[in-house]
Short mmCIF file of C-alpha atoms in Angstrom, two decimals:
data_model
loop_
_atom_site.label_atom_id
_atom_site.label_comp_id
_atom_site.label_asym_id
_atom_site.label_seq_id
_atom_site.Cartn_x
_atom_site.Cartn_y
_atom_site.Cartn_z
CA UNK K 1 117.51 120.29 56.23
CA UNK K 2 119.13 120.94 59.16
CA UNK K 3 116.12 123.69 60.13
CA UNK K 4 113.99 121.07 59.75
CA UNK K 5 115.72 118.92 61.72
CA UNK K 6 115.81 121.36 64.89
CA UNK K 7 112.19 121.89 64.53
CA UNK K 8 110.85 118.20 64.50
CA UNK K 9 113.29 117.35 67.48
CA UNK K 10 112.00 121.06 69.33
CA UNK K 11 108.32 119.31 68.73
CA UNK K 12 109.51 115.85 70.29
CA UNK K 13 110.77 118.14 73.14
CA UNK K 14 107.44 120.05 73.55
CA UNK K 15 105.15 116.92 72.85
CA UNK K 16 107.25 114.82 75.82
CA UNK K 17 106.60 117.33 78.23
CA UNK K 18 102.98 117.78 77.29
CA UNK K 19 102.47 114.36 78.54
CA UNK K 20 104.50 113.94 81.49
CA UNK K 21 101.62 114.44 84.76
CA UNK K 22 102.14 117.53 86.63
CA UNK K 23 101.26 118.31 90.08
CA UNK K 24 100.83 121.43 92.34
CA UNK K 25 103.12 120.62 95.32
CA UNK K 26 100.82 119.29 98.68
CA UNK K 27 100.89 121.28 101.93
CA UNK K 28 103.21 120.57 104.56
CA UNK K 29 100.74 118.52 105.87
CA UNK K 30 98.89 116.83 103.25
CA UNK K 31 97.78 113.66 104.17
CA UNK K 32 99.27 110.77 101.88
CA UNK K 33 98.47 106.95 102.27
CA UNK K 34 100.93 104.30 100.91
CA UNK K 35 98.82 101.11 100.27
CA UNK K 36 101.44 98.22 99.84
CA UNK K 37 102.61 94.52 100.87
CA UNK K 38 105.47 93.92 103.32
CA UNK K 39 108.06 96.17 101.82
CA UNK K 40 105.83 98.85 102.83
CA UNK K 41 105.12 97.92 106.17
CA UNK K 42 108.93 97.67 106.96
CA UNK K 43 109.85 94.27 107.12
CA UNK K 44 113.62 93.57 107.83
CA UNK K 45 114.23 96.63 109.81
CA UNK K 46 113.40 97.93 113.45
CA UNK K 47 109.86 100.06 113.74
CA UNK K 48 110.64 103.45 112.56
CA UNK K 49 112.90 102.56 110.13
CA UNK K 50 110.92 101.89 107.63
CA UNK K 51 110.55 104.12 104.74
CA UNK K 52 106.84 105.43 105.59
CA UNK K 53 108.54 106.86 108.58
CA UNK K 54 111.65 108.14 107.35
CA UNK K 55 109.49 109.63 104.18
CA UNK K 56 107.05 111.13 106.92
CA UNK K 57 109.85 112.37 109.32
CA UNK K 58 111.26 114.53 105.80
CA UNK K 59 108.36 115.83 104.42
CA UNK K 60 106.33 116.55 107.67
CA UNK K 61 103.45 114.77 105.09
CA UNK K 62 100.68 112.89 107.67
CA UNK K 63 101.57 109.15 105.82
CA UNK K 64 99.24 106.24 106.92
CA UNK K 65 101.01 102.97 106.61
CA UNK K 66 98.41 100.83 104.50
CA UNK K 67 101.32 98.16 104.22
CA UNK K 68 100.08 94.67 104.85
CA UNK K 69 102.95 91.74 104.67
CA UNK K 70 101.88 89.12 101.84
CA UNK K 71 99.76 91.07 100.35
CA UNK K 72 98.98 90.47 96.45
CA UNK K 73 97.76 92.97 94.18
CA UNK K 74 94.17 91.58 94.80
CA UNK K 75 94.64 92.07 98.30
CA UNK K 76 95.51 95.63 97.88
CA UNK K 77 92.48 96.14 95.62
CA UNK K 78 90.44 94.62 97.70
CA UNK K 79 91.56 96.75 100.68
CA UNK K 80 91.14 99.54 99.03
CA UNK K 81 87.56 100.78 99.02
CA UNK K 82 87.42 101.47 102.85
CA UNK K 83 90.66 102.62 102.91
CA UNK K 84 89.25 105.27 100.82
CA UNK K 85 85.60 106.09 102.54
CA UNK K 86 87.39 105.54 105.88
CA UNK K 87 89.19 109.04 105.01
CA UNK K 88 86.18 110.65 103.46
CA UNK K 89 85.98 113.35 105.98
CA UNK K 90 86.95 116.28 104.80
CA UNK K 91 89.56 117.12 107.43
CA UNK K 92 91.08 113.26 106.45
CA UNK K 93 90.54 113.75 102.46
CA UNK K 94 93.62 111.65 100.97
CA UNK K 95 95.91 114.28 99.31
CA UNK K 96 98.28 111.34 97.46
CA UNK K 97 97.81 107.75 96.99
CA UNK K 98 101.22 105.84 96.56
CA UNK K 99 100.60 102.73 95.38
CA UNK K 100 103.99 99.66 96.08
CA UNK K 101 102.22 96.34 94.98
CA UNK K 102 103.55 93.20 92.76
CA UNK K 103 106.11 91.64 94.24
CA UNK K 104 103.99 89.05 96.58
CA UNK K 105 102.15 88.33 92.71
CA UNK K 106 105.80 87.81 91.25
CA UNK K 107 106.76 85.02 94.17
CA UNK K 108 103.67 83.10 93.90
CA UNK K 109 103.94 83.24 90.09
CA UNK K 110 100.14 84.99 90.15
CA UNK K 111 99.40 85.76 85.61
CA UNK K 112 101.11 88.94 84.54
CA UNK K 113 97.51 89.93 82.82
CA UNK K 114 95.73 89.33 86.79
CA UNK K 115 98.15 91.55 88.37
CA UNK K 116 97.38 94.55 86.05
CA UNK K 117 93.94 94.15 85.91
CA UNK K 118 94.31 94.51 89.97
CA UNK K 119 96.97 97.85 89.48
CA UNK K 120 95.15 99.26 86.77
CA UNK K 121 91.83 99.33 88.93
CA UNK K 122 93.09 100.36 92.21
CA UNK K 123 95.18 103.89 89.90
CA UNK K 124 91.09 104.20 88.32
CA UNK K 125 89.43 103.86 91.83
CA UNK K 126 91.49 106.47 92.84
CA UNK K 127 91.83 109.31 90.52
CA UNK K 128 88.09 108.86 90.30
CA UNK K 129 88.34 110.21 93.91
CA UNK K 130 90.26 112.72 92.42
CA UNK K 131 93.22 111.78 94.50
CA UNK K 132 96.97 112.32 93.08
CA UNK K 133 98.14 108.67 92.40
CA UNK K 134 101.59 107.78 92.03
CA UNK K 135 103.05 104.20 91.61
CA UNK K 136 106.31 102.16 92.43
CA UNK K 137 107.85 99.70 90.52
CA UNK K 138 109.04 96.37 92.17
CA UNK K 139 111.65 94.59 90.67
CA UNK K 140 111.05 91.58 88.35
CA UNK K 141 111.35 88.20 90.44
CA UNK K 142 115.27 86.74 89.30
CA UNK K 143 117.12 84.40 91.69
CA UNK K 144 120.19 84.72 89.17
CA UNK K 145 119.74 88.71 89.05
CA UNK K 146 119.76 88.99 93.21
CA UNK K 147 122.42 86.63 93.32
CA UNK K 148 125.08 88.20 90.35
CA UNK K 149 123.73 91.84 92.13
CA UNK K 150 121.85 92.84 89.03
CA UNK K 151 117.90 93.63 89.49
CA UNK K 152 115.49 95.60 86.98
CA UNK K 153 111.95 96.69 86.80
CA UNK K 154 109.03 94.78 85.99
CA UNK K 155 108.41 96.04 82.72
CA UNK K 156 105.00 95.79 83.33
CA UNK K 157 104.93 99.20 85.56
CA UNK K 158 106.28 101.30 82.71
CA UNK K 159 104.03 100.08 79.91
CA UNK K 160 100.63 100.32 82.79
CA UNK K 161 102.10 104.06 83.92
CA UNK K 162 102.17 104.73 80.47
CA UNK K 163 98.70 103.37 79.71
CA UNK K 164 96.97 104.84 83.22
CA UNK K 165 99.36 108.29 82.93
CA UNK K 166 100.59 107.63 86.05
CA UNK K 167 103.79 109.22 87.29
CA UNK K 168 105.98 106.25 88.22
CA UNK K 169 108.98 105.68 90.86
CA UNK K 170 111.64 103.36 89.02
CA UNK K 171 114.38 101.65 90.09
CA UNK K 172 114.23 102.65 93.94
CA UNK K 173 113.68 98.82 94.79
CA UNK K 174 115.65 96.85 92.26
CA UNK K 175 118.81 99.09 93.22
CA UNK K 176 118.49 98.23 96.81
CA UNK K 177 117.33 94.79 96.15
CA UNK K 178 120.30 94.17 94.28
CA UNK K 179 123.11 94.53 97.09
CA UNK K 180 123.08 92.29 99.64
CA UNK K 181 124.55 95.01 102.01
CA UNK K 182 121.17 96.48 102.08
CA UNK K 183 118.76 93.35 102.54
CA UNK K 184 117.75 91.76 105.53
CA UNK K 185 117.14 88.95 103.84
CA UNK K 186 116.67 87.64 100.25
CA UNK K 187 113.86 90.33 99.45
CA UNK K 188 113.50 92.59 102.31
CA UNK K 189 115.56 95.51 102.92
CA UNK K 190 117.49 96.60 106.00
CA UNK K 191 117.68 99.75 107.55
CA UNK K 192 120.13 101.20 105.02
CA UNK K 193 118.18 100.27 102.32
CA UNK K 194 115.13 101.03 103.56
CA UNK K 195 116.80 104.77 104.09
CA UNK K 196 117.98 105.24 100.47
CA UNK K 197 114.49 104.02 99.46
CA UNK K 198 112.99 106.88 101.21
CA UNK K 199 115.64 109.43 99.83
CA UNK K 200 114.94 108.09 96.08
CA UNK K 201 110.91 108.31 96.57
CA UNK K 202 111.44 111.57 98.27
CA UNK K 203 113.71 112.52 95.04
CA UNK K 204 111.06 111.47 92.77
CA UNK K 205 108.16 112.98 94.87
CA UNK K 206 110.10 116.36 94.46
CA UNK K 207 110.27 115.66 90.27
CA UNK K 208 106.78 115.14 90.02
CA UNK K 209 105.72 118.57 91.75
CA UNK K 210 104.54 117.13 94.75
CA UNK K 211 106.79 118.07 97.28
CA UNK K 212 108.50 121.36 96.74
CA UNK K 213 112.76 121.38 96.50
#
C-alpha cells in the first residue's frame, strides 16, 4: 500500500513538472516588450521609477514600454499587430512578450467572457510569432478588499494561463495594491511599490528560465 502510494504521488510529481513551460534564459540583451494599461506605463510615480525601468536597469534586457494609461484589453489587442511587425527586423525580433492587461476592463465593469477573448488572442498572436509570452495577473476590482488591505487575483488569469500554457506572474499587484503605503492613489502604485513590483516580476522571470539567477 504504502509502495503504491509513493509511486502515484512520484507520478503527480513528474506529471506537474511535465507541464509547467520552460524557457532557455534570453541574452543579456534580449529585447522584451511589456504591452499594458497605466500600471505599466508608471502612473503614480516619477519617470524612471516605474517598473519597466527598474526591470530594465536589473536585467540589462532592451524593454520597450508598450504601456498606454486606460487601456482595456481590446485596446491592447488592438495595439498589438504593429507592435509586432514594427519589430520584425531581425536585429529588433521581440525575444519576450509580457503581457499586464485587465484592470481598466475590471473598472468599467467590461464582461468577464470579452476580456478573455481579448487575452487569450493577444498570448495566440504571439506565440504564433514564436515569441516567449508571459502574463500578469491584476487584482480582482474590490473597494472593501483595498480598503480592509486584502487584494487577490482575478481568477480568471489562472484558469486562461492554464488553458493558453502560459507561465503566469501572481500576486505581484494585489500585494502592492493592498497597502496603502505603496499606492499613489486608490489603484496606482508609488515608487515603493512600483520597486517591489519589479523585484517580484524579476523573481518570477528568474523561475521561469528566462533570466538566469
Amino acid at each position: 500500500m504504502i509502495k503504491r502510494f509513493l509511486l502515484a504521488a512520484a507520478l503527480l510529481l513528474l506529471a506537474a513538472c511535465d507541464s509547467a513551460p520552460q524557457f532557455t534564459s534570453l541574452s543579456s540583451n534580449a529585447n522584451v516588450v511589456i504591452l499594458g494599461d497605466s500600471l505599466t506605463y508608471g502612473t503614480g510615480a516619477a519617470s524612471g521609477e516605474d517598473y519597466v525601468s527598474l526591470l530594465s536597469t536589473s536585467t540589462g534586457w532592451n524593454i520597450m514600454n508598450a504601456g498606454v494609461p486606460g487601456n482595456t484589453s481590446a485596446d491592447g489587442l488592438d495595439r498589438l499587430d504593429a507592435l509586432l511587425e514594427s519589430h520584425d527586423d531581425g536585429s529588433q525580433k521581440i525575444d519576450l512578450l509580457i503581457v499586464e492587461l485587465g484592470g481598466n476592463d475590471f473598472l468599467r465593469h467590461i464582461p468577464e467572457t470579452e476580456t478573455v477573448r481579448n487575452l487569450s488572442a493577444i498570448l495566440a498572436k504571439s506565440k504564433a510569432r514564436n515569441i516567449n509570452t508571459v502574463l500578469i495577473a491584476i487584482p480582482k476590482f474590490s473597494p472593501i478588499g483595498a480598503a480592509l488591505g486584502s487584494l487577490e487575483d482575478h481568477p480568471l488569469y489562472e484558469k486562461l494561463a492554464e488553458q493558453t500554457n502560459t507561465p503566469l506572474v501572481e500576486d505581484v499587484f494585489s500585494d502592492v495594491l493592498a497597502k496603502n503605503s505603496l499606492k499613489a492613489d486608490p489603484v496606482h502604485p508609488n515608487a515603493d511599490g512600483y520597486r517591489i513590483v519589479a523585484s517580484g516580476l524579476k523573481s518570477a522571470l528568474s523561475d521561469f528560465g528566462l533570466l538566469k539567477h
